[in-house]
Amino acid sequence: MTIRDREDEVVSSSSSISPTEQQRRILFLSLEFDSAPFSGNGVLARSLVSSLVGKDHDCAVRVICAKPHPSTEGLSKDICMDYLSEYFDLEIWSVGLPRRCQWKRLDRSGPWEHYSEFSPDYAAHVKEFEPTDVVAVDWHGMLAWKWIHQHLRRNEMLQKLGNQWMSSNVNVCYYNFRVYSSSSWEHEQPENEEIQSSSDDQFYRMQEQTSCKSANVIICLAENDRCMLQRLTEDEHSNKSANETKRIHILHPPLRGDIWLLANADSTSYYDHHLPLDARLAMEKFASHSSSQKRMFITCMSRFSPEKSPHHFVKLLHELGGVEFLRSRSLIPIMCGARSVEAYAQKVVDDIQSLCSGSAEGEADWPCVIINHHLGPRELAAVFSHTVLNVHPCLYDAYGMTMVESAAFGVPSVVNGGGKVGAASLLGEGEGCIAVNLGQIIDETGSCETQSIDTIRESLQENSTSLDRTATLARTRA
């Protein structure tokens, strides 16, 4: 395995495995990959690559990803990819980011421009690798391929390569993890937070239309996203017949192998010591309140970023009855995720701490737990093994892998219904998850859908058989 930075200096290396002529050789383009993942995109990208290089597929894979500036807070090296690279044909080529680039962002404010413009620094390596396929994650991955392809085409025309490998003959897959042009961010912003502007909408629409047009194959994660991408391709091909527009495939992300193993372990005790310290301390403080209850967390696994809307979780707790509700049900709220937008993250934290403050004079604050990083598999397993209910807070999500991961541990999720979250179709709305109208629950006008609130409240009643049934079905489908 070889890991390179964009100056082409070898950072670390081990025994290199040369691809064979019979192997599928895949160039995988994902902005988030090599450094510790801060979102589900990074986790899914790693899972896909792990599957491609594994024994079931035995592909040769080269990844071009972004590498955050060393001064960026919260970075750590994940052993998993290094381990795979020791045994399989995998190399990671990193585009180093300058200090000015925002990390932990995948939208227009993120480092997409630097990543895509400097990806051609690896054009010579791509040429030497001669990929049979390109898999590009989201519009920034497709933009990186556009720049690489243009660089290679210029060289190919100059060198008159004839019948040798050419970049124009590569099969290009646009793997859409999220339809940015149709994201409902304008309905998900907290007070005083800048909303997605019409210029952003136009920017994302243009990028995603171009991505669809440039790809041979289009894959997305859910039916809702397929419909939105189909509208983009129909707009692009408005003068063509339906048979001439590209077919868009749905491929549900698999449950990660490491999560499956942890969820099916005979005993949870061996990973319980991975429970984050603040969560463990909250449990110890809680023990005197209810010594017999094993599951006491109501959990929100969501990046602290406006489009993921963790502020909806705080609003939901308020509508359920605030700290008095938490005390009466013996529930500890726990929020886990990277702080992508610092000012927004701090406001969400302040709000939930205020909600959990003592409601009467002299009354102690109720514990709440804030974990400011993306949880690794064992941390995730430890938290979910003590969780009674998971809340997926955003109104729209292409998939929502944490819902499937929580279900694997027998933890059902509250989710916005109506096909707005991809994983809900796998689990079954009203079957393997609790589907409600989150949009009305968090309506800032003050109106509230009492039926949805009552559904959640009743599911959290002691000895609730409906929650047990939902949890059992969720785990089976995960």
Coordinates of C-alpha atoms in Angstrom, one line a residue:
M1 CA 0.0 0.0 0.0
T2 CA 1.2 3.5 -0.7
I3 CA -0.2 6.7 0.7
R4 CA 0.8 9.9 -1.1
D5 CA 0.1 13.6 -0.5
R6 CA -0.5 15.9 -3.4
E7 CA 3.2 17.0 -3.6
D8 CA 3.8 13.3 -4.5
E9 CA 5.9 12.7 -1.5
V10 CA 5.5 9.2 -0.1
V11 CA 4.1 9.5 3.4
S12 CA 4.0 5.8 4.3
S13 CA 4.3 2.6 2.3
S14 CA 4.3 -1.2 2.6
S15 CA 4.4 -4.0 0.2
S16 CA 2.8 -3.0 -3.1
I17 CA 0.5 -5.4 -5.0
S18 CA 0.3 -4.9 -8.8
P19 CA -3.2 -5.2 -10.4
T20 CA -3.6 -8.0 -12.9
E21 CA -5.1 -7.6 -16.4
Q22 CA -8.2 -9.6 -15.3
Q23 CA -8.9 -7.4 -12.2
R24 CA -11.4 -4.6 -12.2
R25 CA -9.3 -1.5 -11.6
I26 CA -11.4 1.1 -9.9
L27 CA -10.5 4.8 -9.3
F28 CA -12.6 5.9 -6.3
L29 CA -13.1 9.7 -5.9
S30 CA -14.4 10.8 -2.5
L31 CA -13.7 14.1 -0.8
E32 CA -14.0 12.5 2.7
F33 CA -12.2 9.3 3.2
D34 CA -8.7 9.0 4.6
S35 CA -8.8 11.1 7.8
A36 CA -11.1 10.0 10.6
P37 CA -14.7 10.3 9.2
F38 CA -16.8 13.2 10.3
S39 CA -20.0 12.1 8.5
G40 CA -21.9 9.1 7.2
N41 CA -20.4 9.9 3.7
G42 CA -16.9 9.0 4.9
V43 CA -18.2 5.9 6.7
L44 CA -20.1 4.7 3.6
A45 CA -17.2 5.5 1.2
R46 CA -14.9 3.4 3.4
S47 CA -17.4 0.6 3.6
L48 CA -17.8 0.5 -0.2
V49 CA -14.0 0.4 -0.8
S50 CA -13.6 -2.3 1.9
S51 CA -16.1 -4.4 0.0
L52 CA -14.5 -3.8 -3.4
V53 CA -11.0 -4.8 -2.4
G54 CA -12.3 -7.8 -0.3
K55 CA -12.2 -11.4 -1.3
D56 CA -15.8 -11.4 -2.7
H57 CA -14.8 -8.8 -5.4
D58 CA -11.0 -8.7 -5.4
C59 CA -10.8 -5.4 -7.2
A60 CA -7.7 -3.1 -7.4
V61 CA -8.7 0.3 -6.0
R62 CA -7.0 3.7 -6.0
V63 CA -8.7 6.4 -3.9
I64 CA -8.2 10.1 -4.4
C65 CA -9.5 12.1 -1.4
A66 CA -8.9 15.3 0.5
K67 CA -6.5 15.5 3.4
P68 CA -7.2 18.3 5.9
H69 CA -4.5 20.7 7.0
P70 CA -2.5 19.3 10.0
S71 CA -3.7 22.2 12.2
T72 CA -7.4 21.1 11.9
E73 CA -8.9 20.1 15.2
G74 CA -10.2 16.6 15.9
L75 CA -8.1 14.6 13.5
S76 CA -7.0 11.1 14.1
K77 CA -5.7 8.3 11.9
D78 CA -8.2 5.4 11.5
I79 CA -6.4 2.0 11.5
C80 CA -9.0 0.2 9.5
M81 CA -7.9 1.4 6.0
D82 CA -4.2 0.9 6.8
Y83 CA -5.1 -2.7 7.8
L84 CA -6.9 -3.3 4.5
S85 CA -4.0 -1.9 2.6
E86 CA -1.6 -4.4 4.1
Y87 CA -3.5 -7.3 2.6
F88 CA -5.4 -5.9 -0.5
D89 CA -4.6 -3.9 -3.6
L90 CA -5.5 -0.5 -2.3
E91 CA -3.7 2.8 -2.5
I92 CA -4.8 6.2 -1.1
W93 CA -3.7 9.4 -2.9
S94 CA -4.4 12.5 -0.8
V95 CA -4.9 16.0 -1.9
G96 CA -3.5 18.2 0.8
L97 CA -5.7 21.1 1.9
P98 CA -4.4 24.5 2.9
R99 CA -5.3 26.0 6.3
R100 CA -8.0 28.3 4.7
C101 CA -10.2 25.3 3.6
Q102 CA -13.0 24.4 5.9
W103 CA -13.0 20.7 6.8
K104 CA -16.0 18.8 8.1
R105 CA -18.1 20.4 5.4
L106 CA -19.5 18.6 2.3
D107 CA -21.6 21.5 0.9
R108 CA -20.6 24.5 -1.1
S109 CA -18.7 25.9 1.9
G110 CA -16.4 22.9 2.1
P111 CA -13.1 22.3 0.3
W112 CA -14.5 20.9 -2.9
E113 CA -12.9 23.5 -5.2
H114 CA -9.3 22.9 -4.0
Y115 CA -9.9 19.1 -3.9
S116 CA -11.2 18.9 -7.5
E117 CA -8.7 21.4 -9.0
F118 CA -5.6 19.6 -7.5
S119 CA -6.8 16.0 -8.1
P120 CA -5.1 16.1 -11.5
D121 CA -1.8 16.1 -9.7
Y122 CA -2.3 12.4 -9.7
A123 CA -3.1 12.1 -13.4
A124 CA 0.2 10.3 -14.1
H125 CA -0.6 7.8 -11.4
V126 CA -4.1 7.3 -12.8
K127 CA -2.6 6.8 -16.3
E128 CA -0.2 4.2 -14.9
F129 CA -3.1 2.4 -13.1
E130 CA -5.3 2.4 -16.2
P131 CA -8.6 2.1 -14.4
T132 CA -11.5 0.2 -15.9
D133 CA -14.0 2.1 -13.9
V134 CA -14.4 5.4 -12.0
V135 CA -16.7 5.7 -9.0
A136 CA -17.2 9.3 -8.1
V137 CA -19.0 10.2 -4.9
D138 CA -21.4 13.2 -5.2
W139 CA -20.9 16.2 -7.5
H140 CA -17.4 17.0 -6.0
G141 CA -16.2 13.6 -6.9
M142 CA -17.5 14.0 -10.5
L143 CA -15.9 17.4 -10.7
A144 CA -12.5 15.9 -9.6
W145 CA -12.9 13.3 -12.4
K146 CA -13.7 16.1 -14.9
W147 CA -10.4 17.9 -14.2
I148 CA -8.4 14.6 -14.2
H149 CA -10.1 13.5 -17.5
Q150 CA -9.4 16.9 -19.2
H151 CA -5.7 16.7 -18.1
L152 CA -5.4 13.1 -19.4
R153 CA -7.1 14.0 -22.7
R154 CA -4.7 16.8 -23.4
N155 CA -1.8 14.5 -22.9
E156 CA -3.4 11.7 -24.9
M157 CA -4.0 14.0 -27.9
L158 CA -0.4 15.3 -27.7
Q159 CA 1.1 11.8 -27.5
K160 CA -1.3 10.2 -30.1
L161 CA -1.7 7.1 -28.0
G162 CA -3.6 5.2 -30.6
N163 CA -5.2 2.0 -29.3
Q164 CA -3.6 2.2 -25.8
W165 CA -5.7 2.8 -22.7
M166 CA -7.6 6.1 -22.9
S167 CA -9.6 8.0 -20.2
S168 CA -12.6 8.4 -22.5
N169 CA -13.1 4.6 -22.5
V170 CA -13.5 4.4 -18.8
N171 CA -16.9 3.4 -17.3
V172 CA -17.9 6.4 -15.0
C173 CA -20.3 5.8 -12.1
Y174 CA -21.8 8.9 -10.4
Y175 CA -22.6 7.6 -6.9
N176 CA -25.0 10.1 -5.4
F177 CA -25.0 10.1 -1.6
R178 CA -27.2 13.2 -1.3
V179 CA -29.2 15.3 -3.8
Y180 CA -27.9 18.8 -2.7
S181 CA -30.1 20.7 -5.2
S182 CA -33.3 19.3 -3.6
S183 CA -32.2 19.3 0.1
S184 CA -34.8 21.0 2.3
W185 CA -32.3 23.1 4.2
E186 CA -34.4 26.2 3.9
H187 CA -37.0 24.5 6.2
E188 CA -34.4 23.2 8.7
Q189 CA -32.5 26.2 9.8
P190 CA -32.6 27.4 13.4
E191 CA -33.3 31.1 14.2
N192 CA -30.6 33.5 12.9
E193 CA -28.9 30.8 10.8
E194 CA -28.1 31.7 7.2
I195 CA -30.2 29.6 4.9
Q196 CA -29.4 28.1 1.6
S197 CA -29.8 30.8 -1.0
S198 CA -31.3 30.6 -4.5
S199 CA -27.7 30.9 -5.9
D200 CA -26.8 27.8 -3.9
D201 CA -29.8 26.0 -5.4
Q202 CA -28.7 27.0 -8.9
F203 CA -25.1 26.0 -8.2
Y204 CA -26.0 22.5 -6.9
R205 CA -28.5 22.0 -9.7
M206 CA -25.9 22.8 -12.3
Q207 CA -23.3 20.6 -10.7
E208 CA -25.7 17.6 -10.4
Q209 CA -27.1 18.0 -13.9
T210 CA -23.5 18.0 -15.2
S211 CA -22.7 14.9 -13.1
C212 CA -25.7 13.0 -14.4
K213 CA -24.8 14.0 -18.0
S214 CA -21.1 12.9 -17.7
A215 CA -21.8 9.5 -16.1
N216 CA -22.4 6.2 -17.7
V217 CA -24.1 4.9 -14.6
I218 CA -26.0 6.7 -11.9
I219 CA -26.6 5.2 -8.4
C220 CA -28.4 6.7 -5.5
L221 CA -29.5 5.5 -2.1
A222 CA -33.3 5.8 -2.0
E223 CA -36.4 6.2 -4.1
N224 CA -36.9 9.8 -3.1
D225 CA -33.5 10.7 -4.4
R226 CA -34.0 8.7 -7.6
C227 CA -37.1 10.8 -8.3
M228 CA -35.2 14.0 -7.8
L229 CA -32.3 13.0 -10.0
Q230 CA -34.7 11.8 -12.6
R231 CA -36.2 15.3 -12.8
L232 CA -32.7 16.7 -13.2
T233 CA -32.0 14.3 -16.1
E234 CA -35.4 15.0 -17.7
D235 CA -34.7 18.7 -17.6
E236 CA -31.3 18.1 -19.2
H237 CA -32.9 15.9 -21.9
S238 CA -36.2 17.7 -22.3
N239 CA -36.1 17.2 -26.0
K240 CA -35.4 13.5 -25.9
S241 CA -37.7 10.6 -25.4
A242 CA -38.0 8.8 -22.1
N243 CA -36.1 5.8 -23.5
E244 CA -33.1 8.1 -24.1
T245 CA -32.8 9.3 -20.5
K246 CA -30.4 7.4 -18.2
R247 CA -31.7 4.8 -15.8
I248 CA -31.0 5.6 -12.2
H249 CA -30.3 2.6 -9.9
I250 CA -31.0 2.4 -6.2
L251 CA -28.5 0.6 -4.0
H252 CA -29.2 0.6 -0.3
P253 CA -25.9 0.8 1.7
P254 CA -25.1 -2.4 3.6
L255 CA -24.8 -2.5 7.3
R256 CA -21.0 -2.4 8.0
G257 CA -19.4 -5.7 8.9
D258 CA -17.8 -4.4 12.1
I259 CA -21.2 -3.1 13.3
W260 CA -22.9 -6.4 12.4
L261 CA -20.3 -8.3 14.4
L262 CA -20.6 -6.0 17.4
A263 CA -24.4 -6.1 17.3
N264 CA -24.5 -9.9 17.2
A265 CA -21.8 -10.5 19.9
D266 CA -22.8 -12.9 22.7
S267 CA -22.0 -10.3 25.3
T268 CA -21.8 -6.5 25.3
S269 CA -19.4 -6.3 28.2
Y270 CA -16.3 -6.5 26.1
Y271 CA -17.0 -3.2 24.3
D272 CA -18.8 -1.4 27.2
H273 CA -15.5 0.1 28.3
H274 CA -15.5 2.0 25.0
L275 CA -18.5 4.0 26.3
P276 CA -17.4 7.7 26.1
L277 CA -16.4 9.0 29.6
D278 CA -19.1 11.7 29.8
A279 CA -21.7 9.0 29.0
R280 CA -20.3 6.7 31.6
L281 CA -20.3 9.4 34.3
A282 CA -23.9 10.3 33.4
M283 CA -24.9 6.7 33.8
E284 CA -23.3 6.5 37.2
K285 CA -25.1 9.7 38.3
F286 CA -28.3 8.2 37.0
A287 CA -27.9 4.9 38.8
S288 CA -29.3 6.2 42.0
H289 CA -32.5 7.4 40.1
S290 CA -33.3 4.1 38.5
S291 CA -31.1 1.1 39.4
S292 CA -33.0 -1.5 37.4
Q293 CA -33.1 0.3 34.0
K294 CA -30.4 -0.8 31.6
R295 CA -31.3 1.4 28.6
M296 CA -31.6 5.0 29.6
F297 CA -30.3 7.1 26.6
I298 CA -32.5 8.9 24.1
T299 CA -29.9 9.4 21.4
C300 CA -29.2 11.8 18.5
M301 CA -26.4 10.7 16.2
S302 CA -26.0 13.7 13.9
R303 CA -23.3 16.0 12.8
F304 CA -23.6 19.5 14.3
S305 CA -24.4 21.1 10.9
P306 CA -27.5 22.9 9.9
E307 CA -28.5 20.5 7.1
K308 CA -28.4 17.6 9.6
S309 CA -30.7 19.6 12.0
P310 CA -29.7 18.4 15.4
H311 CA -31.6 21.4 16.8
H312 CA -34.8 19.5 15.9
F313 CA -33.8 17.0 18.6
V314 CA -33.8 19.7 21.2
K315 CA -37.1 21.1 19.9
L316 CA -38.6 17.6 20.1
L317 CA -37.5 17.1 23.7
H318 CA -39.1 20.4 24.5
E319 CA -42.4 19.4 22.9
L320 CA -42.4 16.1 24.7
G321 CA -42.2 18.0 28.1
G322 CA -38.6 19.0 28.6
V323 CA -36.7 18.1 31.6
E324 CA -39.8 17.0 33.5
F325 CA -40.5 14.4 30.8
L326 CA -36.9 13.2 30.9
R327 CA -37.0 12.9 34.7
S328 CA -40.4 11.0 34.6
R329 CA -39.1 8.5 32.1
S330 CA -35.6 8.3 33.5
L331 CA -34.0 9.3 30.2
I332 CA -30.7 10.9 29.5
P333 CA -30.3 12.7 26.2
I334 CA -27.1 12.1 24.4
M335 CA -25.9 14.0 21.2
C336 CA -23.0 12.7 19.2
G337 CA -21.4 14.2 16.1
A338 CA -18.6 16.3 14.7
R339 CA -18.9 20.1 15.1
S340 CA -19.0 21.2 11.4
V341 CA -20.3 24.7 12.0
E342 CA -19.0 26.0 15.3
A343 CA -21.4 28.8 16.0
Y344 CA -24.4 26.6 15.1
A345 CA -23.0 23.7 17.2
Q346 CA -22.5 25.9 20.3
K347 CA -26.1 27.2 20.1
V348 CA -27.5 23.6 19.9
V349 CA -25.4 22.6 22.9
D350 CA -26.4 25.7 24.9
D351 CA -30.1 25.0 24.1
I352 CA -30.1 21.4 25.3
Q353 CA -28.1 22.2 28.4
S354 CA -30.7 24.9 29.2
L355 CA -33.5 22.5 28.6
C356 CA -31.9 20.0 31.1
S357 CA -31.3 22.6 33.8
G358 CA -33.2 22.3 37.1
S359 CA -36.8 23.2 36.6
A360 CA -37.4 24.2 40.3
E361 CA -35.3 26.3 42.7
G362 CA -32.6 24.2 44.3
E363 CA -33.3 21.3 41.9
A364 CA -30.1 19.7 40.4
D365 CA -29.6 19.8 36.6
W366 CA -30.6 16.7 34.7
P367 CA -27.7 15.1 33.0
C368 CA -27.2 15.5 29.2
V369 CA -24.2 14.2 27.3
I370 CA -22.5 16.0 24.4
I371 CA -19.8 14.1 22.4
N372 CA -18.2 16.3 19.8
H373 CA -16.8 13.7 17.4
H374 CA -18.0 11.0 15.0
L375 CA -18.2 7.8 17.0
G376 CA -16.1 4.8 16.0
P377 CA -17.7 1.3 15.8
R378 CA -17.1 0.3 19.5
E379 CA -18.2 3.6 20.9
L380 CA -21.3 3.4 18.7
A381 CA -22.0 -0.1 19.9
A382 CA -21.5 0.9 23.6
V383 CA -23.9 3.9 23.3
F384 CA -26.6 2.0 21.4
S385 CA -26.5 -0.9 23.8
H386 CA -27.7 1.6 26.4
T387 CA -30.2 3.5 24.2
V388 CA -34.0 3.1 24.3
L389 CA -34.8 5.4 21.4
N390 CA -32.8 7.1 18.6
V391 CA -34.0 10.3 16.9
H392 CA -33.0 11.0 13.3
P393 CA -33.6 14.8 13.3
C394 CA -33.4 16.1 9.7
L395 CA -36.5 16.5 7.6
Y396 CA -34.7 15.0 4.6
D397 CA -31.8 12.5 4.4
A398 CA -30.7 10.5 1.4
Y399 CA -30.3 7.4 3.7
G400 CA -29.5 7.8 7.4
M401 CA -27.2 4.9 8.1
T402 CA -27.3 5.5 11.9
M403 CA -31.0 4.4 11.8
V404 CA -29.9 1.0 10.5
E405 CA -27.0 0.8 12.9
S406 CA -29.2 1.6 15.9
A407 CA -31.8 -0.9 14.6
A408 CA -29.0 -3.6 14.6
F409 CA -28.8 -3.1 18.4
G410 CA -32.6 -3.3 18.8
V411 CA -33.0 0.5 19.0
P412 CA -35.9 2.0 16.9
S413 CA -35.7 5.5 15.5
V414 CA -38.0 8.4 15.3
V415 CA -37.9 9.7 11.7
N416 CA -39.6 12.2 9.5
G417 CA -42.2 10.2 7.5
G418 CA -43.5 10.4 4.0
G419 CA -40.5 8.9 2.2
K420 CA -38.2 11.8 3.1
V421 CA -35.5 9.5 4.7
G422 CA -34.1 6.6 2.7
A423 CA -33.4 4.1 5.5
A424 CA -37.1 4.3 6.6
S425 CA -38.1 2.5 3.5
L426 CA -35.8 -0.4 4.4
L427 CA -37.0 -0.5 8.1
G428 CA -40.6 0.2 7.2
E429 CA -42.4 3.4 8.3
G430 CA -44.6 2.6 11.3
E431 CA -43.1 -0.8 11.4
G432 CA -39.3 -0.8 12.0
C433 CA -39.2 2.9 12.8
I434 CA -41.5 5.5 14.3
A435 CA -42.5 7.8 11.5
V436 CA -44.0 11.1 12.5
N437 CA -44.4 14.6 10.9
L438 CA -41.3 16.2 12.3
G439 CA -41.9 19.3 10.1
Q440 CA -45.0 20.1 12.2
I441 CA -43.5 19.2 15.5
I442 CA -40.6 21.7 15.1
D443 CA -42.7 24.3 13.4
E444 CA -41.4 27.6 14.7
T445 CA -44.9 29.2 14.5
G446 CA -45.7 27.4 17.6
S447 CA -48.2 24.9 16.1
C448 CA -47.6 21.3 17.0
E449 CA -49.0 18.0 15.7
T450 CA -50.1 16.4 19.0
Q451 CA -50.7 13.0 17.4
S452 CA -47.0 12.7 16.6
I453 CA -46.0 13.8 20.0
D454 CA -48.4 11.4 21.7
T455 CA -47.1 8.6 19.5
I456 CA -43.5 9.2 20.7
R457 CA -44.5 9.8 24.3
E458 CA -46.6 6.6 24.5
S459 CA -43.8 4.5 22.9
L460 CA -41.6 5.6 25.8
Q461 CA -44.0 4.5 28.5
E462 CA -42.6 1.9 30.9
N463 CA -43.2 -1.7 29.5
S464 CA -44.3 -0.3 26.2
T465 CA -45.1 -3.4 24.0
S466 CA -45.3 -1.2 20.9
L467 CA -41.7 -0.1 21.3
D468 CA -40.6 -3.6 21.8
R469 CA -42.3 -4.8 18.6
T470 CA -40.8 -1.9 16.7
A471 CA -37.4 -2.7 18.1
T472 CA -37.6 -6.4 17.2
L473 CA -38.7 -5.7 13.7
A474 CA -36.1 -3.0 13.2
R475 CA -33.3 -5.4 14.3
T476 CA -34.6 -8.1 11.9
R477 CA -34.6 -5.8 8.9
A478 CA -31.2 -4.2 9.7

